[in-house]
Amino acid sequence: MFIFEFINSQLLKMDWLSDLVRIFVEDIFNLSISTKLGNSIHFFIYDVIKIFILLSILIFSISYIQSFFPPERTRRILGRFNGIKANILAALLGTVTPFCSCSSIPLFIGFTSAGLPIGVTFSFLISSPLVDLASVILLASIFNWQIAISYVVVGIILAVIGGGIISKMNLEKYVEPFVFNNPVYNNGEEDLSTKERLEFSKNQVIDIINKVWLYILIGVGIGAAIHNYIPQSFISAVLGKENWYSVIIASFVGIPMYADIFGTLPIAEALVAKGVGLGTALAFMMSVTALSFPSMVMLSKVVKKKLLGLFIVIVTIGILIIGYLFNIFGYLLI
């Protein structure tokens, strides 16, 4: 138990980094972290450094594993299964792809053009931006393992159910014709040497960091402002646990935004610290990552309006249900 607590506090939560940043803020800026400004600066520097360290290590590790599963190999694995088993496997494979929703759509096109049922590819499309191994570790570093694992479980369930519903409705005719004619390219990553896999992993870190760094800075900045400057009374009045509509507001506020889970985690952290329900904060995170407006625009180019609308309705209802469940039972996890 002591070893687990040590790993959680020092390697994930990085208490040592928090102490170093506190010393830095107090000695360099001559500010006490008990003040709003000092605490905001501490929050910002500490969270940014922690997220980038964890993200770099995790993306490198995940990408190395992912190098053994290029799109063609993944397609062959998924092609061996049918029905709900295929949806479950697609959702699980989505958890090892550290992509935002926009980055997942090209893979969705590739899998569909390779002949996979669209319900299976939609399970992948839902889980890929919503749940990945990096987000599990980051959630554990901010909250705890119970919350992180619960989030992953409900995210996978949503992906499986959502894809399963679409499978049952036989909606292939609502996919744009060009998707089925798109050539499948096997990039041969399964034949990479160890050195090439390491290079691939390094490039993935650089590529993903280049895509998300601005959203992380914005997310941490918003989180710092919420944490120190927005009155708790105001947040409670809008998103308080006792407000039945808080999950709905959080879900729809998140949709116009474009970020990934790494940029929304600091905001969720600050909201929970201000008394917002865990389910409300998670609903906000899920709507940003799974239903962001830019990704829906991209998806509208490959599926027709009826299928796009059904996808949005299924995911929205799922997010709302998950949000309310976490608000009701979340106290058991904190």
mmCIF file of C-alpha atoms in Angstrom:
data_model
loop_
_atom_site.group_PDB
_atom_site.id
_atom_site.type_symbol
_atom_site.label_atom_id
_atom_site.label_comp_id
_atom_site.label_asym_id
_atom_site.label_seq_id
_atom_site.Cartn_x
_atom_site.Cartn_y
_atom_site.Cartn_z
ATOM 1 C CA MET A 1 0.000 0.000 0.000
ATOM 2 C CA PHE A 2 2.841 2.380 0.860
ATOM 3 C CA ILE A 3 4.529 1.672 -2.480
ATOM 4 C CA PHE A 4 1.275 2.299 -4.371
ATOM 5 C CA GLU A 5 0.692 5.589 -2.529
ATOM 6 C CA PHE A 6 4.291 6.622 -3.225
ATOM 7 C CA ILE A 7 3.949 5.875 -6.933
ATOM 8 C CA ASN A 8 0.628 7.703 -7.099
ATOM 9 C CA SER A 9 1.821 10.804 -5.246
ATOM 10 C CA GLN A 10 5.356 11.108 -6.593
ATOM 11 C CA LEU A 11 5.125 9.689 -10.127
ATOM 12 C CA LEU A 12 1.560 10.567 -11.108
ATOM 13 C CA LYS A 13 0.524 13.533 -8.996
ATOM 14 C CA MET A 14 4.184 14.658 -8.894
ATOM 15 C CA ASP A 15 4.070 16.170 -5.419
ATOM 16 C CA TRP A 16 7.803 16.825 -5.724
ATOM 17 C CA LEU A 17 7.116 19.036 -8.760
ATOM 18 C CA SER A 18 4.419 20.919 -6.862
ATOM 19 C CA ASP A 19 6.921 21.639 -4.086
ATOM 20 C CA LEU A 20 9.561 22.815 -6.575
ATOM 21 C CA VAL A 21 7.077 25.110 -8.325
ATOM 22 C CA ARG A 22 5.953 26.515 -4.971
ATOM 23 C CA ILE A 23 9.567 27.366 -4.110
ATOM 24 C CA PHE A 24 10.014 28.897 -7.581
ATOM 25 C CA VAL A 25 6.896 31.075 -7.262
ATOM 26 C CA GLU A 26 7.777 32.227 -3.772
ATOM 27 C CA ASP A 27 11.483 32.903 -4.436
ATOM 28 C CA ILE A 28 11.414 34.194 -8.018
ATOM 29 C CA PHE A 29 8.076 36.008 -8.091
ATOM 30 C CA ASN A 30 8.106 36.783 -4.362
ATOM 31 C CA LEU A 31 4.477 35.659 -4.151
ATOM 32 C CA SER A 32 2.860 33.458 -1.557
ATOM 33 C CA ILE A 33 0.747 30.658 -3.010
ATOM 34 C CA SER A 34 -1.858 31.544 -0.406
ATOM 35 C CA THR A 35 -2.672 34.609 -2.543
ATOM 36 C CA LYS A 36 -4.898 34.342 -5.611
ATOM 37 C CA LEU A 37 -2.174 35.459 -8.016
ATOM 38 C CA GLY A 38 0.492 33.254 -6.461
ATOM 39 C CA ASN A 39 -1.803 30.233 -6.409
ATOM 40 C CA SER A 40 -2.847 30.840 -10.033
ATOM 41 C CA ILE A 41 0.769 30.988 -11.183
ATOM 42 C CA HIS A 42 1.575 27.856 -9.188
ATOM 43 C CA PHE A 43 -1.475 26.053 -10.629
ATOM 44 C CA PHE A 44 -0.544 27.034 -14.190
ATOM 45 C CA ILE A 45 3.175 26.160 -14.075
ATOM 46 C CA TYR A 46 2.688 22.946 -12.120
ATOM 47 C CA ASP A 47 -0.159 21.590 -14.261
ATOM 48 C CA VAL A 48 1.487 22.505 -17.573
ATOM 49 C CA ILE A 49 4.787 20.834 -16.696
ATOM 50 C CA LYS A 50 3.082 17.780 -15.188
ATOM 51 C CA ILE A 51 0.786 17.258 -18.170
ATOM 52 C CA PHE A 52 3.595 17.634 -20.700
ATOM 53 C CA ILE A 53 5.869 15.218 -18.822
ATOM 54 C CA LEU A 54 3.172 12.560 -18.450
ATOM 55 C CA LEU A 55 1.867 13.103 -21.960
ATOM 56 C CA SER A 56 5.302 12.735 -23.574
ATOM 57 C CA ILE A 57 6.122 9.536 -21.686
ATOM 58 C CA LEU A 58 2.702 8.020 -22.285
ATOM 59 C CA ILE A 59 2.444 8.889 -25.977
ATOM 60 C CA PHE A 60 5.919 7.483 -26.572
ATOM 61 C CA SER A 61 5.017 4.219 -24.813
ATOM 62 C CA ILE A 62 1.597 3.900 -26.447
ATOM 63 C CA SER A 63 2.972 4.741 -29.897
ATOM 64 C CA TYR A 64 5.635 2.068 -29.561
ATOM 65 C CA ILE A 65 2.901 -0.491 -28.865
ATOM 66 C CA GLN A 66 0.752 1.002 -31.615
ATOM 67 C CA SER A 67 3.576 0.533 -34.150
ATOM 68 C CA PHE A 68 2.774 -3.187 -34.041
ATOM 69 C CA PHE A 69 -0.834 -2.457 -35.072
ATOM 70 C CA PRO A 70 -0.946 -0.384 -38.286
ATOM 71 C CA PRO A 71 -4.396 0.237 -39.820
ATOM 72 C CA GLU A 72 -4.242 -2.852 -42.053
ATOM 73 C CA ARG A 73 -3.370 -5.191 -39.194
ATOM 74 C CA THR A 74 -6.051 -3.562 -37.018
ATOM 75 C CA ARG A 75 -8.567 -4.050 -39.819
ATOM 76 C CA ARG A 76 -7.649 -7.729 -40.117
ATOM 77 C CA ILE A 77 -8.058 -8.214 -36.359
ATOM 78 C CA LEU A 78 -11.451 -6.517 -36.339
ATOM 79 C CA GLY A 79 -12.509 -8.444 -39.445
ATOM 80 C CA ARG A 80 -12.296 -11.742 -37.549
ATOM 81 C CA PHE A 81 -15.149 -10.782 -35.247
ATOM 82 C CA ASN A 82 -18.832 -10.130 -35.743
ATOM 83 C CA GLY A 83 -21.668 -8.543 -33.786
ATOM 84 C CA ILE A 84 -21.167 -7.129 -30.326
ATOM 85 C CA LYS A 85 -17.722 -8.759 -30.038
ATOM 86 C CA ALA A 86 -16.508 -6.643 -32.948
ATOM 87 C CA ASN A 87 -17.904 -3.482 -31.318
ATOM 88 C CA ILE A 88 -16.192 -4.303 -28.024
ATOM 89 C CA LEU A 89 -12.862 -4.958 -29.750
ATOM 90 C CA ALA A 90 -13.146 -1.752 -31.808
ATOM 91 C CA ALA A 91 -13.855 0.259 -28.666
ATOM 92 C CA LEU A 92 -10.881 -1.337 -26.892
ATOM 93 C CA LEU A 93 -8.583 -0.679 -29.854
ATOM 94 C CA GLY A 94 -9.744 2.924 -29.813
ATOM 95 C CA THR A 95 -8.302 3.259 -26.316
ATOM 96 C CA VAL A 96 -4.742 2.676 -27.584
ATOM 97 C CA THR A 97 -4.927 5.419 -30.199
ATOM 98 C CA PRO A 98 -4.046 8.820 -28.666
ATOM 99 C CA PHE A 99 -5.967 10.848 -31.243
ATOM 100 C CA CYS A 100 -8.483 13.661 -31.083
ATOM 101 C CA SER A 101 -11.803 13.155 -32.854
ATOM 102 C CA CYS A 102 -10.616 14.901 -36.030
ATOM 103 C CA SER A 103 -7.548 12.668 -36.246
ATOM 104 C CA SER A 104 -9.708 9.571 -35.779
ATOM 105 C CA ILE A 105 -11.932 10.309 -38.775
ATOM 106 C CA PRO A 106 -9.307 9.346 -41.431
ATOM 107 C CA LEU A 107 -8.973 5.972 -39.681
ATOM 108 C CA PHE A 108 -12.765 5.702 -39.674
ATOM 109 C CA ILE A 109 -12.684 6.207 -43.462
ATOM 110 C CA GLY A 110 -9.924 3.627 -43.848
ATOM 111 C CA PHE A 111 -11.690 0.979 -41.782
ATOM 112 C CA THR A 112 -15.013 1.540 -43.565
ATOM 113 C CA SER A 113 -13.421 1.416 -47.020
ATOM 114 C CA ALA A 114 -11.720 -1.833 -46.014
ATOM 115 C CA GLY A 115 -15.105 -3.436 -45.512
ATOM 116 C CA LEU A 116 -15.689 -3.222 -41.774
ATOM 117 C CA PRO A 117 -19.328 -2.646 -40.728
ATOM 118 C CA ILE A 118 -19.976 1.017 -40.004
ATOM 119 C CA GLY A 119 -21.273 0.189 -36.539
ATOM 120 C CA VAL A 120 -17.880 -1.276 -35.685
ATOM 121 C CA THR A 121 -16.037 1.751 -37.053
ATOM 122 C CA PHE A 122 -18.354 4.055 -35.098
ATOM 123 C CA SER A 123 -17.450 2.213 -31.896
ATOM 124 C CA PHE A 124 -13.838 3.019 -32.716
ATOM 125 C CA LEU A 125 -14.705 6.621 -33.612
ATOM 126 C CA ILE A 126 -16.426 7.174 -30.262
ATOM 127 C CA SER A 127 -13.804 5.548 -28.035
ATOM 128 C CA SER A 128 -10.668 6.837 -29.762
ATOM 129 C CA PRO A 129 -10.936 10.520 -28.753
ATOM 130 C CA LEU A 130 -12.958 9.821 -25.619
ATOM 131 C CA VAL A 131 -10.814 7.217 -23.883
ATOM 132 C CA ASP A 132 -7.136 6.410 -24.253
ATOM 133 C CA LEU A 133 -4.426 5.059 -22.013
ATOM 134 C CA ALA A 134 -2.855 8.488 -21.602
ATOM 135 C CA SER A 135 -6.122 9.962 -20.345
ATOM 136 C CA VAL A 136 -6.400 7.167 -17.774
ATOM 137 C CA ILE A 137 -3.038 8.058 -16.249
ATOM 138 C CA LEU A 138 -3.748 11.793 -16.370
ATOM 139 C CA LEU A 139 -7.164 11.330 -14.755
ATOM 140 C CA ALA A 140 -5.542 9.252 -12.018
ATOM 141 C CA SER A 141 -2.901 11.947 -11.514
ATOM 142 C CA ILE A 142 -5.564 14.643 -11.092
ATOM 143 C CA PHE A 143 -8.318 12.693 -9.314
ATOM 144 C CA ASN A 144 -7.724 9.039 -8.399
ATOM 145 C CA TRP A 145 -7.629 5.564 -9.918
ATOM 146 C CA GLN A 146 -11.249 4.776 -9.107
ATOM 147 C CA ILE A 147 -12.447 7.766 -11.128
ATOM 148 C CA ALA A 148 -9.994 7.092 -13.969
ATOM 149 C CA ILE A 149 -10.986 3.442 -14.341
ATOM 150 C CA SER A 150 -14.706 4.235 -14.009
ATOM 151 C CA TYR A 151 -14.384 6.872 -16.739
ATOM 152 C CA VAL A 152 -12.722 4.363 -19.067
ATOM 153 C CA VAL A 153 -15.373 1.714 -18.390
ATOM 154 C CA VAL A 154 -18.325 4.021 -19.100
ATOM 155 C CA GLY A 155 -16.558 5.460 -22.160
ATOM 156 C CA ILE A 156 -16.078 1.988 -23.619
ATOM 157 C CA ILE A 157 -19.678 1.042 -22.788
ATOM 158 C CA LEU A 158 -20.904 4.172 -24.593
ATOM 159 C CA ALA A 159 -18.775 3.306 -27.635
ATOM 160 C CA VAL A 160 -20.019 -0.293 -27.712
ATOM 161 C CA ILE A 161 -23.693 0.623 -27.295
ATOM 162 C CA GLY A 162 -23.486 3.510 -29.765
ATOM 163 C CA GLY A 163 -21.787 1.393 -32.421
ATOM 164 C CA GLY A 164 -24.130 -1.519 -31.698
ATOM 165 C CA ILE A 165 -27.238 0.614 -32.277
ATOM 166 C CA ILE A 166 -25.850 1.896 -35.575
ATOM 167 C CA SER A 167 -24.973 -1.684 -36.608
ATOM 168 C CA LYS A 168 -28.528 -2.891 -35.970
ATOM 169 C CA MET A 169 -30.039 -0.106 -38.081
ATOM 170 C CA ASN A 170 -28.104 -0.991 -41.280
ATOM 171 C CA LEU A 171 -27.243 2.588 -42.208
ATOM 172 C CA GLU A 172 -24.486 1.956 -44.762
ATOM 173 C CA LYS A 173 -26.497 3.851 -47.393
ATOM 174 C CA TYR A 174 -25.990 7.019 -45.342
ATOM 175 C CA VAL A 175 -22.218 6.889 -45.734
ATOM 176 C CA GLU A 176 -20.864 8.947 -48.630
ATOM 177 C CA PRO A 177 -20.040 6.638 -51.597
ATOM 178 C CA PHE A 178 -16.421 7.785 -51.903
ATOM 179 C CA VAL A 179 -15.660 6.318 -48.455
ATOM 180 C CA PHE A 180 -16.209 2.771 -49.731
ATOM 181 C CA ASN A 181 -13.950 3.401 -52.721
ATOM 182 C CA ASN A 182 -11.111 4.949 -50.763
ATOM 183 C CA PRO A 183 -7.952 2.825 -51.256
ATOM 184 C CA VAL A 184 -6.539 1.123 -48.174
ATOM 185 C CA TYR A 185 -2.845 1.698 -47.704
ATOM 186 C CA ASN A 186 -0.710 -0.636 -45.641
ATOM 187 C CA ASN A 187 2.196 1.400 -44.318
ATOM 188 C CA GLY A 188 4.170 -1.678 -43.336
ATOM 189 C CA GLU A 189 4.794 -0.590 -39.766
ATOM 190 C CA GLU A 190 4.536 -4.201 -38.649
ATOM 191 C CA ASP A 191 7.971 -4.795 -40.288
ATOM 192 C CA LEU A 192 9.736 -1.935 -38.536
ATOM 193 C CA SER A 193 12.970 -2.522 -36.688
ATOM 194 C CA THR A 194 13.312 -1.558 -33.029
ATOM 195 C CA LYS A 195 15.196 1.588 -34.014
ATOM 196 C CA GLU A 196 12.458 2.534 -36.485
ATOM 197 C CA ARG A 197 9.767 1.923 -33.872
ATOM 198 C CA LEU A 198 11.588 4.194 -31.432
ATOM 199 C CA GLU A 199 11.872 6.851 -34.137
ATOM 200 C CA PHE A 200 8.170 6.442 -34.944
ATOM 201 C CA SER A 201 7.298 6.834 -31.241
ATOM 202 C CA LYS A 202 9.438 9.946 -30.929
ATOM 203 C CA ASN A 203 7.831 11.485 -34.008
ATOM 204 C CA GLN A 204 4.377 10.695 -32.613
ATOM 205 C CA VAL A 205 5.247 12.558 -29.410
ATOM 206 C CA ILE A 206 6.431 15.576 -31.389
ATOM 207 C CA ASP A 207 3.419 15.488 -33.716
ATOM 208 C CA ILE A 208 0.793 15.165 -30.982
ATOM 209 C CA ILE A 209 2.461 17.717 -28.691
ATOM 210 C CA ASN A 210 2.540 20.164 -31.615
ATOM 211 C CA LYS A 211 -1.210 19.633 -32.065
ATOM 212 C CA VAL A 212 -2.281 19.911 -28.437
ATOM 213 C CA TRP A 213 0.156 22.268 -26.677
ATOM 214 C CA LEU A 214 -1.945 25.369 -27.269
ATOM 215 C CA TYR A 215 -5.119 23.670 -26.000
ATOM 216 C CA ILE A 216 -3.277 22.483 -22.917
ATOM 217 C CA LEU A 217 -2.068 26.019 -22.153
ATOM 218 C CA ILE A 218 -5.565 27.419 -22.711
ATOM 219 C CA GLY A 219 -7.169 24.662 -20.645
ATOM 220 C CA VAL A 220 -4.744 25.090 -17.747
ATOM 221 C CA GLY A 221 -5.164 28.872 -17.929
ATOM 222 C CA ILE A 222 -8.954 28.541 -17.723
ATOM 223 C CA GLY A 223 -8.554 26.047 -14.907
ATOM 224 C CA ALA A 224 -6.314 28.431 -12.963
ATOM 225 C CA ALA A 225 -8.836 31.260 -13.421
ATOM 226 C CA ILE A 226 -11.739 29.084 -12.273
ATOM 227 C CA HIS A 227 -9.721 27.781 -9.351
ATOM 228 C CA ASN A 228 -8.739 31.182 -7.988
ATOM 229 C CA TYR A 229 -10.843 33.987 -9.452
ATOM 230 C CA ILE A 230 -14.365 32.803 -10.226
ATOM 231 C CA PRO A 231 -16.417 32.780 -7.007
ATOM 232 C CA GLN A 232 -17.619 29.406 -5.851
ATOM 233 C CA SER A 233 -21.076 30.865 -5.303
ATOM 234 C CA PHE A 234 -21.352 31.742 -8.998
ATOM 235 C CA ILE A 235 -20.173 28.318 -10.197
ATOM 236 C CA SER A 236 -22.482 26.577 -7.733
ATOM 237 C CA ALA A 237 -25.422 28.664 -8.922
ATOM 238 C CA VAL A 238 -24.875 27.489 -12.504
ATOM 239 C CA LEU A 239 -23.233 24.066 -12.232
ATOM 240 C CA GLY A 240 -23.782 23.094 -8.612
ATOM 241 C CA LYS A 241 -24.446 19.474 -7.675
ATOM 242 C CA GLU A 242 -27.968 20.311 -6.594
ATOM 243 C CA ASN A 243 -28.945 21.738 -10.004
ATOM 244 C CA TRP A 244 -30.578 19.034 -12.137
ATOM 245 C CA TYR A 245 -29.745 20.934 -15.329
ATOM 246 C CA SER A 246 -25.995 21.294 -14.644
ATOM 247 C CA VAL A 247 -25.074 18.219 -16.716
ATOM 248 C CA ILE A 248 -27.100 19.492 -19.664
ATOM 249 C CA ILE A 249 -25.457 22.923 -19.528
ATOM 250 C CA ALA A 250 -21.942 21.450 -19.231
ATOM 251 C CA SER A 251 -22.557 19.077 -22.150
ATOM 252 C CA PHE A 252 -23.822 21.739 -24.534
ATOM 253 C CA VAL A 253 -21.198 24.298 -23.492
ATOM 254 C CA GLY A 254 -18.506 21.802 -24.454
ATOM 255 C CA ILE A 255 -19.771 21.063 -27.965
ATOM 256 C CA PRO A 256 -18.675 24.342 -29.681
ATOM 257 C CA MET A 257 -15.179 24.001 -28.222
ATOM 258 C CA TYR A 258 -12.322 22.181 -29.911
ATOM 259 C CA ALA A 259 -9.770 20.509 -27.691
ATOM 260 C CA ASP A 260 -8.787 17.051 -26.606
ATOM 261 C CA ILE A 261 -9.026 15.473 -23.194
ATOM 262 C CA PHE A 262 -5.607 16.810 -22.191
ATOM 263 C CA GLY A 263 -6.791 20.392 -22.533
ATOM 264 C CA THR A 264 -10.076 19.812 -20.732
ATOM 265 C CA LEU A 265 -8.717 17.896 -17.738
ATOM 266 C CA PRO A 266 -7.398 21.006 -15.911
ATOM 267 C CA ILE A 267 -10.774 22.686 -16.371
ATOM 268 C CA ALA A 268 -12.564 19.651 -14.958
ATOM 269 C CA GLU A 269 -10.115 19.590 -12.053
ATOM 270 C CA ALA A 270 -10.847 23.219 -11.200
ATOM 271 C CA LEU A 271 -14.611 22.746 -11.549
ATOM 272 C CA VAL A 272 -14.665 19.790 -9.164
ATOM 273 C CA ALA A 273 -12.520 21.738 -6.692
ATOM 274 C CA LYS A 274 -15.174 24.477 -6.784
ATOM 275 C CA GLY A 275 -17.941 22.074 -5.880
ATOM 276 C CA VAL A 276 -19.187 21.104 -9.326
ATOM 277 C CA GLY A 277 -20.454 17.519 -9.508
ATOM 278 C CA LEU A 278 -18.012 14.957 -10.850
ATOM 279 C CA GLY A 279 -20.542 13.877 -13.470
ATOM 280 C CA THR A 280 -21.024 17.467 -14.634
ATOM 281 C CA ALA A 281 -17.268 17.929 -15.090
ATOM 282 C CA LEU A 282 -16.911 14.615 -16.917
ATOM 283 C CA ALA A 283 -19.887 15.423 -19.165
ATOM 284 C CA PHE A 284 -18.130 18.637 -20.167
ATOM 285 C CA MET A 285 -14.941 16.712 -20.948
ATOM 286 C CA MET A 286 -16.780 14.095 -22.990
ATOM 287 C CA SER A 287 -18.755 16.591 -25.054
ATOM 288 C CA VAL A 288 -15.614 18.550 -25.929
ATOM 289 C CA THR A 289 -13.690 15.463 -26.990
ATOM 290 C CA ALA A 290 -16.440 13.434 -28.699
ATOM 291 C CA LEU A 291 -18.803 16.083 -30.121
ATOM 292 C CA SER A 292 -16.681 19.155 -30.841
ATOM 293 C CA PHE A 293 -18.053 21.285 -33.667
ATOM 294 C CA PRO A 294 -14.956 21.009 -35.921
ATOM 295 C CA SER A 295 -14.971 17.205 -35.734
ATOM 296 C CA MET A 296 -18.696 17.118 -36.538
ATOM 297 C CA VAL A 297 -18.024 19.297 -39.591
ATOM 298 C CA MET A 298 -15.375 16.817 -40.738
ATOM 299 C CA LEU A 299 -17.653 13.865 -40.097
ATOM 300 C CA SER A 300 -20.434 15.542 -42.101
ATOM 301 C CA LYS A 301 -18.177 15.240 -45.153
ATOM 302 C CA VAL A 302 -18.125 11.438 -44.934
ATOM 303 C CA VAL A 303 -21.632 10.589 -43.662
ATOM 304 C CA LYS A 304 -25.042 11.959 -44.573
ATOM 305 C CA LYS A 305 -27.175 14.101 -42.303
ATOM 306 C CA LYS A 306 -29.388 11.301 -40.972
ATOM 307 C CA LEU A 307 -26.428 9.203 -39.810
ATOM 308 C CA LEU A 308 -24.614 12.254 -38.441
ATOM 309 C CA GLY A 309 -27.717 13.300 -36.513
ATOM 310 C CA LEU A 310 -28.196 9.802 -35.114
ATOM 311 C CA PHE A 311 -24.550 9.689 -34.019
ATOM 312 C CA ILE A 312 -24.872 13.045 -32.233
ATOM 313 C CA VAL A 313 -28.126 12.010 -30.520
ATOM 314 C CA ILE A 314 -26.722 8.659 -29.337
ATOM 315 C CA VAL A 315 -23.509 10.161 -27.974
ATOM 316 C CA THR A 316 -25.305 13.129 -26.376
ATOM 317 C CA ILE A 317 -27.815 10.896 -24.581
ATOM 318 C CA GLY A 318 -24.969 8.632 -23.467
ATOM 319 C CA ILE A 319 -22.976 11.562 -22.098
ATOM 320 C CA LEU A 320 -26.010 12.901 -20.222
ATOM 321 C CA ILE A 321 -26.739 9.510 -18.656
ATOM 322 C CA ILE A 322 -23.095 9.080 -17.651
ATOM 323 C CA GLY A 323 -23.013 12.589 -16.210
ATOM 324 C CA TYR A 324 -26.084 12.053 -14.045
ATOM 325 C CA LEU A 325 -24.858 8.631 -12.880
ATOM 326 C CA PHE A 326 -21.510 10.084 -11.804
ATOM 327 C CA ASN A 327 -23.271 12.955 -10.038
ATOM 328 C CA ILE A 328 -25.427 10.500 -8.108
ATOM 329 C CA PHE A 329 -22.792 7.900 -7.282
ATOM 330 C CA GLY A 330 -19.552 9.868 -7.785
ATOM 331 C CA TYR A 331 -19.134 10.492 -4.074
ATOM 332 C CA LEU A 332 -18.282 6.798 -3.739
ATOM 333 C CA LEU A 333 -15.226 7.343 -5.976
ATOM 334 C CA ILE A 334 -13.781 10.511 -4.439
#
